[in-house]
C-alpha atoms as a PDB file:
ATOM      1  CA  MET A   1      58.022  68.078 104.553  1.00  0.00           C
ATOM      2  CA  GLU A   2      58.218  71.557 106.049  1.00  0.00           C
ATOM      3  CA  GLU A   3      58.181  69.999 109.542  1.00  0.00           C
ATOM      4  CA  LEU A   4      61.354  68.058 108.752  1.00  0.00           C
ATOM      5  CA  ASN A   5      62.955  71.056 107.002  1.00  0.00           C
ATOM      6  CA  VAL A   6      64.354  68.711 104.334  1.00  0.00           C
ATOM      7  CA  ASP A   7      64.336  69.341 100.584  1.00  0.00           C
ATOM      8  CA  LEU A   8      63.543  65.819  99.377  1.00  0.00           C
ATOM      9  CA  THR A   9      64.081  66.857  95.768  1.00  0.00           C
ATOM     10  CA  LEU A  10      67.722  67.655  96.530  1.00  0.00           C
ATOM     11  CA  VAL A  11      68.075  64.403  98.484  1.00  0.00           C
ATOM     12  CA  TRP A  12      66.728  62.418  95.537  1.00  0.00           C
ATOM     13  CA  ALA A  13      68.884  64.328  93.071  1.00  0.00           C
ATOM     14  CA  ALA A  14      71.928  63.347  95.155  1.00  0.00           C
ATOM     15  CA  ILE A  15      70.823  59.679  95.340  1.00  0.00           C
ATOM     16  CA  ILE A  16      70.254  59.393  91.580  1.00  0.00           C
ATOM     17  CA  ALA A  17      73.464  61.254  90.780  1.00  0.00           C
ATOM     18  CA  PHE A  18      75.302  58.852  93.095  1.00  0.00           C
ATOM     19  CA  GLY A  19      73.676  55.792  91.493  1.00  0.00           C
ATOM     20  CA  VAL A  20      74.455  56.899  87.935  1.00  0.00           C
ATOM     21  CA  PHE A  21      77.977  57.873  88.939  1.00  0.00           C
ATOM     22  CA  MET A  22      78.618  54.482  90.557  1.00  0.00           C
ATOM     23  CA  TYR A  23      77.313  52.758  87.434  1.00  0.00           C
ATOM     24  CA  VAL A  24      79.593  54.771  85.146  1.00  0.00           C
ATOM     25  CA  LEU A  25      82.619  54.000  87.302  1.00  0.00           C
ATOM     26  CA  MET A  26      81.921  50.329  88.024  1.00  0.00           C
ATOM     27  CA  ASP A  27      80.383  49.162  84.751  1.00  0.00           C
ATOM     28  CA  GLY A  28      82.694  51.459  82.802  1.00  0.00           C
ATOM     29  CA  PHE A  29      85.766  49.311  83.294  1.00  0.00           C
ATOM     30  CA  ASP A  30      84.064  46.003  82.462  1.00  0.00           C
ATOM     31  CA  LEU A  31      82.526  47.526  79.318  1.00  0.00           C
ATOM     32  CA  GLY A  32      86.016  48.830  78.539  1.00  0.00           C
ATOM     33  CA  VAL A  33      87.430  45.308  78.843  1.00  0.00           C
ATOM     34  CA  GLY A  34      84.832  44.201  76.282  1.00  0.00           C
ATOM     35  CA  ILE A  35      85.824  47.011  73.889  1.00  0.00           C
ATOM     36  CA  LEU A  36      89.511  46.037  74.135  1.00  0.00           C
ATOM     37  CA  PHE A  37      88.702  42.320  73.930  1.00  0.00           C
ATOM     38  CA  PRO A  38      89.290  41.748  70.157  1.00  0.00           C
ATOM     39  CA  PHE A  39      92.672  43.491  70.312  1.00  0.00           C
ATOM     40  CA  ALA A  40      94.116  41.098  72.938  1.00  0.00           C
ATOM     41  CA  PRO A  41      97.279  39.245  71.861  1.00  0.00           C
ATOM     42  CA  ASP A  42      95.783  35.726  71.927  1.00  0.00           C
ATOM     43  CA  GLU A  43      92.874  33.549  73.072  1.00  0.00           C
ATOM     44  CA  ALA A  44      94.394  32.872  76.495  1.00  0.00           C
ATOM     45  CA  ALA A  45      94.734  36.620  77.072  1.00  0.00           C
ATOM     46  CA  ARG A  46      91.055  37.082  76.182  1.00  0.00           C
ATOM     47  CA  ASP A  47      90.107  34.373  78.702  1.00  0.00           C
ATOM     48  CA  THR A  48      92.161  36.145  81.379  1.00  0.00           C
ATOM     49  CA  MET A  49      90.645  39.551  80.588  1.00  0.00           C
ATOM     50  CA  MET A  50      87.128  38.151  80.792  1.00  0.00           C
ATOM     51  CA  ASN A  51      87.919  36.393  84.076  1.00  0.00           C
ATOM     52  CA  THR A  52      88.927  39.718  85.659  1.00  0.00           C
ATOM     53  CA  VAL A  53      85.371  41.053  85.307  1.00  0.00           C
ATOM     54  CA  ALA A  54      83.268  37.858  85.314  1.00  0.00           C
ATOM     55  CA  PRO A  55      82.681  37.821  89.105  1.00  0.00           C
ATOM     56  CA  VAL A  56      81.581  41.481  89.359  1.00  0.00           C
ATOM     57  CA  TRP A  57      80.060  42.683  86.072  1.00  0.00           C
ATOM     58  CA  ASP A  58      76.439  41.806  86.917  1.00  0.00           C
ATOM     59  CA  GLY A  59      76.630  43.413  90.362  1.00  0.00           C
ATOM     60  CA  ASN A  60      78.032  46.568  88.759  1.00  0.00           C
ATOM     61  CA  GLN A  61      74.875  46.934  86.674  1.00  0.00           C
ATOM     62  CA  THR A  62      72.732  47.077  89.818  1.00  0.00           C
ATOM     63  CA  TRP A  63      73.564  50.771  90.016  1.00  0.00           C
ATOM     64  CA  LEU A  64      71.943  51.358  86.616  1.00  0.00           C
ATOM     65  CA  VAL A  65      68.737  49.785  87.918  1.00  0.00           C
ATOM     66  CA  LEU A  66      68.854  51.920  91.069  1.00  0.00           C
ATOM     67  CA  GLY A  67      69.370  55.132  89.085  1.00  0.00           C
ATOM     68  CA  GLY A  68      66.633  54.305  86.565  1.00  0.00           C
ATOM     69  CA  ALA A  69      64.078  53.246  89.156  1.00  0.00           C
ATOM     70  CA  GLY A  70      64.838  56.261  91.346  1.00  0.00           C
ATOM     71  CA  LEU A  71      64.432  58.587  88.388  1.00  0.00           C
ATOM     72  CA  LEU A  72      61.022  57.106  87.591  1.00  0.00           C
ATOM     73  CA  GLY A  73      59.780  57.444  91.167  1.00  0.00           C
ATOM     74  CA  ALA A  74      61.235  60.810  92.141  1.00  0.00           C
ATOM     75  CA  PHE A  75      61.192  62.646  88.778  1.00  0.00           C
ATOM     76  CA  PRO A  76      58.446  61.124  86.612  1.00  0.00           C
ATOM     77  CA  LEU A  77      58.370  64.151  84.306  1.00  0.00           C
ATOM     78  CA  VAL A  78      61.954  63.381  83.276  1.00  0.00           C
ATOM     79  CA  TYR A  79      60.903  59.876  82.300  1.00  0.00           C
ATOM     80  CA  SER A  80      57.953  61.134  80.283  1.00  0.00           C
ATOM     81  CA  ILE A  81      60.278  63.348  78.216  1.00  0.00           C
ATOM     82  CA  LEU A  82      63.416  61.187  78.023  1.00  0.00           C
ATOM     83  CA  LEU A  83      61.730  57.955  76.935  1.00  0.00           C
ATOM     84  CA  PRO A  84      60.041  59.254  73.756  1.00  0.00           C
ATOM     85  CA  ALA A  85      63.069  61.404  72.956  1.00  0.00           C
ATOM     86  CA  LEU A  86      65.626  58.609  73.441  1.00  0.00           C
ATOM     87  CA  TYR A  87      63.604  55.502  72.714  1.00  0.00           C
ATOM     88  CA  LEU A  88      65.918  54.082  70.033  1.00  0.00           C
ATOM     89  CA  PRO A  89      69.319  54.611  71.764  1.00  0.00           C
ATOM     90  CA  ILE A  90      67.905  53.224  75.037  1.00  0.00           C
ATOM     91  CA  LEU A  91      66.508  50.197  73.174  1.00  0.00           C
ATOM     92  CA  PHE A  92      69.821  49.582  71.376  1.00  0.00           C
ATOM     93  CA  MET A  93      71.702  49.913  74.683  1.00  0.00           C
ATOM     94  CA  LEU A  94      69.486  47.364  76.446  1.00  0.00           C
ATOM     95  CA  ILE A  95      69.723  44.868  73.566  1.00  0.00           C
ATOM     96  CA  ALA A  96      73.509  45.253  73.570  1.00  0.00           C
ATOM     97  CA  LEU A  97      73.684  44.682  77.333  1.00  0.00           C
ATOM     98  CA  ILE A  98      71.608  41.486  76.948  1.00  0.00           C
ATOM     99  CA  PHE A  99      73.890  40.085  74.215  1.00  0.00           C
ATOM    100  CA  ARG A 100      76.914  40.959  76.321  1.00  0.00           C
ATOM    101  CA  GLY A 101      75.500  39.374  79.468  1.00  0.00           C
ATOM    102  CA  VAL A 102      74.600  36.134  77.676  1.00  0.00           C
ATOM    103  CA  ALA A 103      78.133  35.941  76.265  1.00  0.00           C
ATOM    104  CA  PHE A 104      79.531  35.707  79.803  1.00  0.00           C
ATOM    105  CA  GLU A 105      77.543  32.543  80.420  1.00  0.00           C
ATOM    106  CA  PHE A 106      77.914  30.786  77.065  1.00  0.00           C
ATOM    107  CA  ARG A 107      81.417  31.678  75.874  1.00  0.00           C
ATOM    108  CA  PHE A 108      83.253  29.568  78.461  1.00  0.00           C
ATOM    109  CA  LYS A 109      81.087  26.533  77.602  1.00  0.00           C
ATOM    110  CA  ALA A 110      81.227  26.898  73.813  1.00  0.00           C
ATOM    111  CA  LYS A 111      83.680  25.089  71.556  1.00  0.00           C
ATOM    112  CA  GLN A 112      83.005  25.643  67.851  1.00  0.00           C
ATOM    113  CA  SER A 113      80.742  28.641  68.414  1.00  0.00           C
ATOM    114  CA  LYS A 114      83.136  30.479  70.733  1.00  0.00           C
ATOM    115  CA  TRP A 115      83.884  33.097  68.083  1.00  0.00           C
ATOM    116  CA  LEU A 116      80.187  34.018  67.990  1.00  0.00           C
ATOM    117  CA  TRP A 117      80.176  34.739  71.714  1.00  0.00           C
ATOM    118  CA  ASP A 118      83.362  36.801  71.293  1.00  0.00           C
ATOM    119  CA  ILE A 119      81.476  38.947  68.800  1.00  0.00           C
ATOM    120  CA  SER A 120      78.492  39.108  71.158  1.00  0.00           C
ATOM    121  CA  PHE A 121      80.704  40.237  74.053  1.00  0.00           C
ATOM    122  CA  THR A 122      82.670  42.800  72.038  1.00  0.00           C
ATOM    123  CA  GLY A 123      79.753  44.052  69.955  1.00  0.00           C
ATOM    124  CA  GLY A 124      77.512  44.327  73.005  1.00  0.00           C
ATOM    125  CA  SER A 125      80.161  46.240  74.957  1.00  0.00           C
ATOM    126  CA  MET A 126      80.852  48.662  72.081  1.00  0.00           C
ATOM    127  CA  LEU A 127      77.224  49.308  71.194  1.00  0.00           C
ATOM    128  CA  ALA A 128      76.102  49.714  74.831  1.00  0.00           C
ATOM    129  CA  THR A 129      78.921  52.171  75.515  1.00  0.00           C
ATOM    130  CA  PHE A 130      78.378  54.140  72.321  1.00  0.00           C
ATOM    131  CA  MET A 131      74.649  54.459  73.002  1.00  0.00           C
ATOM    132  CA  GLN A 132      75.282  55.601  76.577  1.00  0.00           C
ATOM    133  CA  GLY A 133      77.551  58.309  75.183  1.00  0.00           C
ATOM    134  CA  VAL A 134      74.944  59.287  72.595  1.00  0.00           C
ATOM    135  CA  ILE A 135      72.295  59.541  75.339  1.00  0.00           C
ATOM    136  CA  LEU A 136      74.652  61.747  77.360  1.00  0.00           C
ATOM    137  CA  GLY A 137      75.262  64.013  74.367  1.00  0.00           C
ATOM    138  CA  ALA A 138      71.542  64.314  73.639  1.00  0.00           C
ATOM    139  CA  PHE A 139      70.886  65.074  77.325  1.00  0.00           C
ATOM    140  CA  ILE A 140      73.469  67.902  77.272  1.00  0.00           C
ATOM    141  CA  GLN A 141      71.993  69.349  74.068  1.00  0.00           C
ATOM    142  CA  GLY A 142      68.466  69.374  75.473  1.00  0.00           C
ATOM    143  CA  PHE A 143      65.080  68.444  74.059  1.00  0.00           C
ATOM    144  CA  GLU A 144      62.272  70.215  72.248  1.00  0.00           C
ATOM    145  CA  VAL A 145      59.548  70.560  74.854  1.00  0.00           C
ATOM    146  CA  GLU A 146      56.208  72.392  74.957  1.00  0.00           C
ATOM    147  CA  GLY A 147      55.002  72.713  78.526  1.00  0.00           C
ATOM    148  CA  THR A 148      55.831  69.299  79.944  1.00  0.00           C
ATOM    149  CA  ARG A 149      55.557  67.297  76.688  1.00  0.00           C
ATOM    150  CA  PHE A 150      58.279  66.223  74.265  1.00  0.00           C
ATOM    151  CA  VAL A 151      57.414  67.519  70.792  1.00  0.00           C
ATOM    152  CA  GLY A 152      60.614  66.703  68.939  1.00  0.00           C
ATOM    153  CA  GLY A 153      61.345  63.930  66.456  1.00  0.00           C
ATOM    154  CA  GLY A 154      62.410  60.346  67.061  1.00  0.00           C
ATOM    155  CA  PHE A 155      65.911  60.986  65.651  1.00  0.00           C
ATOM    156  CA  ASP A 156      66.674  64.341  67.310  1.00  0.00           C
ATOM    157  CA  TRP A 157      69.310  62.541  69.380  1.00  0.00           C
ATOM    158  CA  LEU A 158      71.319  61.749  66.230  1.00  0.00           C
ATOM    159  CA  THR A 159      73.607  64.792  65.964  1.00  0.00           C
ATOM    160  CA  PRO A 160      77.360  65.419  65.450  1.00  0.00           C
ATOM    161  CA  PHE A 161      77.699  66.332  69.137  1.00  0.00           C
ATOM    162  CA  SER A 162      76.035  63.128  70.360  1.00  0.00           C
ATOM    163  CA  MET A 163      78.253  61.099  67.990  1.00  0.00           C
ATOM    164  CA  LEU A 164      81.259  62.855  69.522  1.00  0.00           C
ATOM    165  CA  THR A 165      80.175  62.017  73.074  1.00  0.00           C
ATOM    166  CA  GLY A 166      79.443  58.423  71.957  1.00  0.00           C
ATOM    167  CA  PHE A 167      82.980  57.898  70.672  1.00  0.00           C
ATOM    168  CA  GLY A 168      84.364  59.871  73.628  1.00  0.00           C
ATOM    169  CA  LEU A 169      82.722  57.511  76.119  1.00  0.00           C
ATOM    170  CA  MET A 170      84.097  54.528  74.192  1.00  0.00           C
ATOM    171  CA  ALA A 171      87.577  56.014  74.602  1.00  0.00           C
ATOM    172  CA  GLY A 172      86.931  56.699  78.298  1.00  0.00           C
ATOM    173  CA  TYR A 173      85.669  53.202  79.074  1.00  0.00           C
ATOM    174  CA  SER A 174      88.580  51.727  77.088  1.00  0.00           C
ATOM    175  CA  LEU A 175      91.039  53.682  79.235  1.00  0.00           C
ATOM    176  CA  ILE A 176      89.467  52.622  82.510  1.00  0.00           C
ATOM    177  CA  GLY A 177      89.217  49.022  81.198  1.00  0.00           C
ATOM    178  CA  CYS A 178      92.887  49.086  80.214  1.00  0.00           C
ATOM    179  CA  SER A 179      93.926  50.359  83.649  1.00  0.00           C
ATOM    180  CA  TRP A 180      91.729  47.632  85.232  1.00  0.00           C
ATOM    181  CA  ILE A 181      93.609  44.995  83.201  1.00  0.00           C
ATOM    182  CA  ILE A 182      96.908  46.485  84.435  1.00  0.00           C
ATOM    183  CA  LEU A 183      95.616  46.278  88.009  1.00  0.00           C
ATOM    184  CA  LYS A 184      94.270  42.728  87.793  1.00  0.00           C
ATOM    185  CA  THR A 185      96.704  40.824  85.555  1.00  0.00           C
ATOM    186  CA  LYS A 186     100.369  39.899  85.300  1.00  0.00           C
ATOM    187  CA  ASP A 187     103.033  39.106  82.710  1.00  0.00           C
ATOM    188  CA  GLU A 188     102.098  39.298  78.994  1.00  0.00           C
ATOM    189  CA  VAL A 189      98.533  40.553  79.439  1.00  0.00           C
ATOM    190  CA  ARG A 190      99.622  43.348  81.768  1.00  0.00           C
ATOM    191  CA  ASP A 191     102.494  44.276  79.409  1.00  0.00           C
ATOM    192  CA  TRP A 192     100.021  44.448  76.524  1.00  0.00           C
ATOM    193  CA  ALA A 193      97.755  46.797  78.545  1.00  0.00           C
ATOM    194  CA  TYR A 194     100.675  49.004  79.607  1.00  0.00           C
ATOM    195  CA  ALA A 195     101.661  49.425  75.952  1.00  0.00           C
ATOM    196  CA  ARG A 196      98.184  50.686  74.990  1.00  0.00           C
ATOM    197  CA  ALA A 197      97.448  52.929  77.973  1.00  0.00           C
ATOM    198  CA  PRO A 198      99.313  56.070  76.699  1.00  0.00           C
ATOM    199  CA  LEU A 199      97.399  56.121  73.389  1.00  0.00           C
ATOM    200  CA  LEU A 200      94.058  55.640  75.167  1.00  0.00           C
ATOM    201  CA  LEU A 201      94.886  58.431  77.624  1.00  0.00           C
ATOM    202  CA  ALA A 202      95.728  60.759  74.729  1.00  0.00           C
ATOM    203  CA  LEU A 203      92.402  59.916  73.051  1.00  0.00           C
ATOM    204  CA  VAL A 204      90.467  60.576  76.251  1.00  0.00           C
ATOM    205  CA  LEU A 205      92.155  63.958  76.774  1.00  0.00           C
ATOM    206  CA  LEU A 206      91.368  64.875  73.160  1.00  0.00           C
ATOM    207  CA  PHE A 207      87.675  64.033  73.612  1.00  0.00           C
ATOM    208  CA  ILE A 208      87.540  65.887  76.964  1.00  0.00           C
ATOM    209  CA  ALA A 209      88.969  68.981  75.256  1.00  0.00           C
ATOM    210  CA  LEU A 210      86.549  68.773  72.300  1.00  0.00           C
ATOM    211  CA  VAL A 211      83.454  68.300  74.487  1.00  0.00           C
ATOM    212  CA  SER A 212      84.606  71.026  76.902  1.00  0.00           C
ATOM    213  CA  LEU A 213      84.977  73.494  74.014  1.00  0.00           C
ATOM    214  CA  TRP A 214      81.785  72.498  72.202  1.00  0.00           C
ATOM    215  CA  THR A 215      79.425  72.484  75.206  1.00  0.00           C
ATOM    216  CA  PRO A 216      79.709  76.237  76.069  1.00  0.00           C
ATOM    217  CA  LEU A 217      79.280  77.087  72.384  1.00  0.00           C
ATOM    218  CA  MET A 218      75.864  75.373  72.350  1.00  0.00           C
ATOM    219  CA  ARG A 219      74.350  77.507  75.102  1.00  0.00           C
ATOM    220  CA  GLU A 220      75.254  80.993  76.259  1.00  0.00           C
ATOM    221  CA  ALA A 221      74.196  80.281  79.854  1.00  0.00           C
ATOM    222  CA  ILE A 222      76.817  77.507  80.132  1.00  0.00           C
ATOM    223  CA  ALA A 223      79.536  79.751  78.696  1.00  0.00           C
ATOM    224  CA  THR A 224      78.602  82.537  81.123  1.00  0.00           C
ATOM    225  CA  ARG A 225      78.665  80.159  84.082  1.00  0.00           C
ATOM    226  CA  TRP A 226      82.181  78.907  83.291  1.00  0.00           C
ATOM    227  CA  PHE A 227      83.877  82.040  81.981  1.00  0.00           C
ATOM    228  CA  SER A 228      82.404  84.908  84.039  1.00  0.00           C
ATOM    229  CA  PHE A 229      84.220  86.338  87.070  1.00  0.00           C
ATOM    230  CA  PRO A 230      84.535  85.106  89.859  1.00  0.00           C
ATOM    231  CA  ASN A 231      83.172  81.734  88.608  1.00  0.00           C
ATOM    232  CA  LEU A 232      86.308  81.377  86.511  1.00  0.00           C
ATOM    233  CA  LEU A 233      88.359  81.207  89.705  1.00  0.00           C
ATOM    234  CA  TYR A 234      85.956  78.847  91.487  1.00  0.00           C
ATOM    235  CA  PHE A 235      85.833  76.321  88.606  1.00  0.00           C
ATOM    236  CA  ALA A 236      89.461  76.572  87.459  1.00  0.00           C
ATOM    237  CA  PRO A 237      90.523  73.611  89.668  1.00  0.00           C
ATOM    238  CA  VAL A 238      88.461  71.230  87.492  1.00  0.00           C
ATOM    239  CA  PRO A 239      90.591  71.561  84.308  1.00  0.00           C
ATOM    240  CA  LEU A 240      93.799  72.069  86.291  1.00  0.00           C
ATOM    241  CA  VAL A 241      93.335  68.885  88.326  1.00  0.00           C
ATOM    242  CA  THR A 242      92.430  67.053  85.103  1.00  0.00           C
ATOM    243  CA  VAL A 243      95.813  67.988  83.648  1.00  0.00           C
ATOM    244  CA  GLY A 244      97.521  67.044  86.924  1.00  0.00           C
ATOM    245  CA  LEU A 245      95.852  63.620  86.969  1.00  0.00           C
ATOM    246  CA  ALA A 246      96.845  62.992  83.361  1.00  0.00           C
ATOM    247  CA  LEU A 247     100.477  63.790  84.170  1.00  0.00           C
ATOM    248  CA  LEU A 248     100.323  61.546  87.252  1.00  0.00           C
ATOM    249  CA  MET A 249      98.913  58.723  85.135  1.00  0.00           C
ATOM    250  CA  ILE A 250     101.685  59.116  82.548  1.00  0.00           C
ATOM    251  CA  ARG A 251     104.241  58.860  85.340  1.00  0.00           C
ATOM    252  CA  ALA A 252     102.504  55.795  86.833  1.00  0.00           C
ATOM    253  CA  ILE A 253     102.486  54.065  83.425  1.00  0.00           C
ATOM    254  CA  ARG A 254     106.169  54.847  82.886  1.00  0.00           C
ATOM    255  CA  LEU A 255     107.107  53.523  86.366  1.00  0.00           C
ATOM    256  CA  ARG A 256     104.668  50.582  86.018  1.00  0.00           C
ATOM    257  CA  GLU A 257     102.802  51.255  89.262  1.00  0.00           C
ATOM    258  CA  ASP A 258      99.920  48.821  88.744  1.00  0.00           C
ATOM    259  CA  GLY A 259      97.239  50.425  90.936  1.00  0.00           C
ATOM    260  CA  LEU A 260      97.733  54.128  90.206  1.00  0.00           C
ATOM    261  CA  PRO A 261      96.586  54.200  86.533  1.00  0.00           C
ATOM    262  CA  PHE A 262      93.196  52.810  87.607  1.00  0.00           C
ATOM    263  CA  VAL A 263      92.870  55.415  90.377  1.00  0.00           C
ATOM    264  CA  CYS A 264      93.791  58.190  87.925  1.00  0.00           C
ATOM    265  CA  SER A 265      91.226  56.891  85.410  1.00  0.00           C
ATOM    266  CA  LEU A 266      88.528  56.993  88.095  1.00  0.00           C
ATOM    267  CA  GLY A 267      89.656  60.513  88.969  1.00  0.00           C
ATOM    268  CA  LEU A 268      89.279  61.681  85.360  1.00  0.00           C
ATOM    269  CA  PHE A 269      85.710  60.361  85.307  1.00  0.00           C
ATOM    270  CA  VAL A 270      84.996  62.164  88.610  1.00  0.00           C
ATOM    271  CA  LEU A 271      86.220  65.440  87.130  1.00  0.00           C
ATOM    272  CA  CYS A 272      84.204  65.006  83.907  1.00  0.00           C
ATOM    273  CA  TYR A 273      81.112  64.300  85.994  1.00  0.00           C
ATOM    274  CA  THR A 274      81.815  67.396  88.104  1.00  0.00           C
ATOM    275  CA  GLY A 275      82.215  69.540  84.995  1.00  0.00           C
ATOM    276  CA  LEU A 276      78.929  68.234  83.631  1.00  0.00           C
ATOM    277  CA  ALA A 277      77.136  69.029  86.897  1.00  0.00           C
ATOM    278  CA  ILE A 278      78.542  72.568  86.904  1.00  0.00           C
ATOM    279  CA  SER A 279      77.362  73.145  83.328  1.00  0.00           C
ATOM    280  CA  LEU A 280      73.825  71.791  83.697  1.00  0.00           C
ATOM    281  CA  TRP A 281      72.782  72.562  87.297  1.00  0.00           C
ATOM    282  CA  PRO A 282      69.939  72.824  88.339  1.00  0.00           C
ATOM    283  CA  ASN A 283      68.125  71.753  85.151  1.00  0.00           C
ATOM    284  CA  VAL A 284      67.343  68.080  84.754  1.00  0.00           C
ATOM    285  CA  ILE A 285      65.902  68.560  81.249  1.00  0.00           C
ATOM    286  CA  GLN A 286      67.810  71.092  79.225  1.00  0.00           C
ATOM    287  CA  PRO A 287      67.421  73.960  78.809  1.00  0.00           C
ATOM    288  CA  ASP A 288      64.578  75.029  81.108  1.00  0.00           C
ATOM    289  CA  ILE A 289      63.103  72.256  83.323  1.00  0.00           C
ATOM    290  CA  SER A 290      64.635  72.233  86.793  1.00  0.00           C
ATOM    291  CA  LEU A 291      64.763  69.444  89.373  1.00  0.00           C
ATOM    292  CA  TRP A 292      61.891  71.002  91.290  1.00  0.00           C
ATOM    293  CA  ASP A 293      59.754  71.358  88.135  1.00  0.00           C
ATOM    294  CA  ALA A 294      60.151  67.619  87.437  1.00  0.00           C
ATOM    295  CA  ALA A 295      59.821  66.280  90.990  1.00  0.00           C
ATOM    296  CA  SER A 296      57.016  64.036  92.204  1.00  0.00           C
ATOM    297  CA  SER A 297      55.022  64.947  95.307  1.00  0.00           C
ATOM    298  CA  PRO A 298      56.849  65.115  98.680  1.00  0.00           C
ATOM    299  CA  GLY A 299      54.731  62.215  99.951  1.00  0.00           C
ATOM    300  CA  SER A 300      55.840  59.959  97.079  1.00  0.00           C
ATOM    301  CA  GLN A 301      59.466  60.989  97.467  1.00  0.00           C
ATOM    302  CA  LEU A 302      59.392  60.247 101.203  1.00  0.00           C
ATOM    303  CA  PHE A 303      57.780  56.825 100.683  1.00  0.00           C
ATOM    304  CA  LEU A 304      60.417  55.866  98.104  1.00  0.00           C
ATOM    305  CA  LEU A 305      63.225  57.272 100.226  1.00  0.00           C
ATOM    306  CA  LEU A 306      62.432  54.949 103.125  1.00  0.00           C
ATOM    307  CA  GLY A 307      62.927  51.943 100.835  1.00  0.00           C
ATOM    308  CA  VAL A 308      66.093  53.249  99.194  1.00  0.00           C
ATOM    309  CA  LEU A 309      67.715  53.905 102.583  1.00  0.00           C
ATOM    310  CA  PHE A 310      67.601  50.121 103.140  1.00  0.00           C
ATOM    311  CA  VAL A 311      68.586  49.154  99.600  1.00  0.00           C
ATOM    312  CA  ILE A 312      71.735  51.280  99.178  1.00  0.00           C
ATOM    313  CA  PRO A 313      73.605  49.804 102.200  1.00  0.00           C
ATOM    314  CA  ILE A 314      72.744  46.296 100.942  1.00  0.00           C
ATOM    315  CA  ILE A 315      74.114  47.061  97.458  1.00  0.00           C
ATOM    316  CA  LEU A 316      77.252  48.626  98.926  1.00  0.00           C
ATOM    317  CA  GLY A 317      77.652  45.637 101.260  1.00  0.00           C
ATOM    318  CA  TYR A 318      77.488  42.867  98.669  1.00  0.00           C
ATOM    319  CA  THR A 319      79.529  44.895  96.170  1.00  0.00           C
ATOM    320  CA  THR A 320      82.313  45.346  98.721  1.00  0.00           C
ATOM    321  CA  TRP A 321      82.132  41.642  99.632  1.00  0.00           C
ATOM    322  CA  ALA A 322      82.359  40.531  95.984  1.00  0.00           C
ATOM    323  CA  TYR A 323      85.427  42.677  95.301  1.00  0.00           C
ATOM    324  CA  TRP A 324      87.051  41.445  98.511  1.00  0.00           C
ATOM    325  CA  VAL A 325      86.436  37.754  97.726  1.00  0.00           C
ATOM    326  CA  PHE A 326      87.834  38.103  94.181  1.00  0.00           C
ATOM    327  CA  ARG A 327      90.708  40.434  95.103  1.00  0.00           C
ATOM    328  CA  GLY A 328      94.209  39.974  93.747  1.00  0.00           C
ATOM    329  CA  LYS A 329      95.709  39.233  90.363  1.00  0.00           C
ATOM    330  CA  VAL A 330      94.084  36.987  87.758  1.00  0.00           C
ATOM    331  CA  THR A 331      96.472  34.792  85.757  1.00  0.00           C
ATOM    332  CA  ARG A 332      96.094  32.437  82.814  1.00  0.00           C
ATOM    333  CA  ASP A 333      95.962  29.523  85.280  1.00  0.00           C
ATOM    334  CA  SER A 334      93.465  31.105  87.680  1.00  0.00           C
ATOM    335  CA  VAL A 335      90.233  29.296  88.428  1.00  0.00           C
ATOM    336  CA  GLY A 336      87.759  32.135  87.961  1.00  0.00           C
ATOM    337  CA  TYR A 337      84.042  32.622  88.090  1.00  0.00           C
ATOM    338  CA  HIS A 338      83.453  29.893  85.528  1.00  0.00           C
END
């Protein structure tokens, strides 16, 4: 690719980062609705909450497929290390997503067995989210590697830090799910969500603080990157804007501005993602394997890139269309997806 003067590894890193980021944002709120589901005031409220995400949840998961497939094609070494290291949490996550997806189809048709599909929806949402957080924590900690081969144990991912990130992601998805309910509902359901948003925001800020303090303590290189001069000045906007967004969200909740809490929740996820990128760059397997070490050949990356350049606009197109068609508030009397 010297003739084109393009670093395809960087291009693919940006594509995969974008795909994973879109998945976290878009599937985060519908998983959050599932986590909050059992705490809804009544059965009608649960129906309304589920109807807010029923038309879009499956399209949201397309981004997970894009990120996973792109990772396999462009960085096969990452796959060969991550899969044996994270086999169990990935398996649990996929099983949970299946139970959750089936619940969407069967719950609205069930009569006597409806409570089983409620458990399937809630349990699937909680377990999938927790396992995603555990995977994130294990990824930040790094893996025991010799050369290009994983040599650790099957339960290395099970650590206090990965448990913390698991519960932290559950709090984060709950917050973004709660703000989605505020955005998409009216009357009693919206009032219920407004009442719970401050506590969820406080939990999220607590987990952000704990992870932000713990991560530099695990690796000296991360601490040096954040706290050396002049990096301290360059990266200071990340925590400062986080505090600013939290204050803006508190104000929006107090003034009951329906759209702003959801925007602030998305903003908090953007900042957490930015902080993670700053800490880990340019290694794709911590602590020593960089993007370029793990990349496939330039010919393979170029071949895959030509296909992805057609796929991404299609995904963006039908996602935008789906959200436009199902725009507006969902009420207890709305005729939804089902």
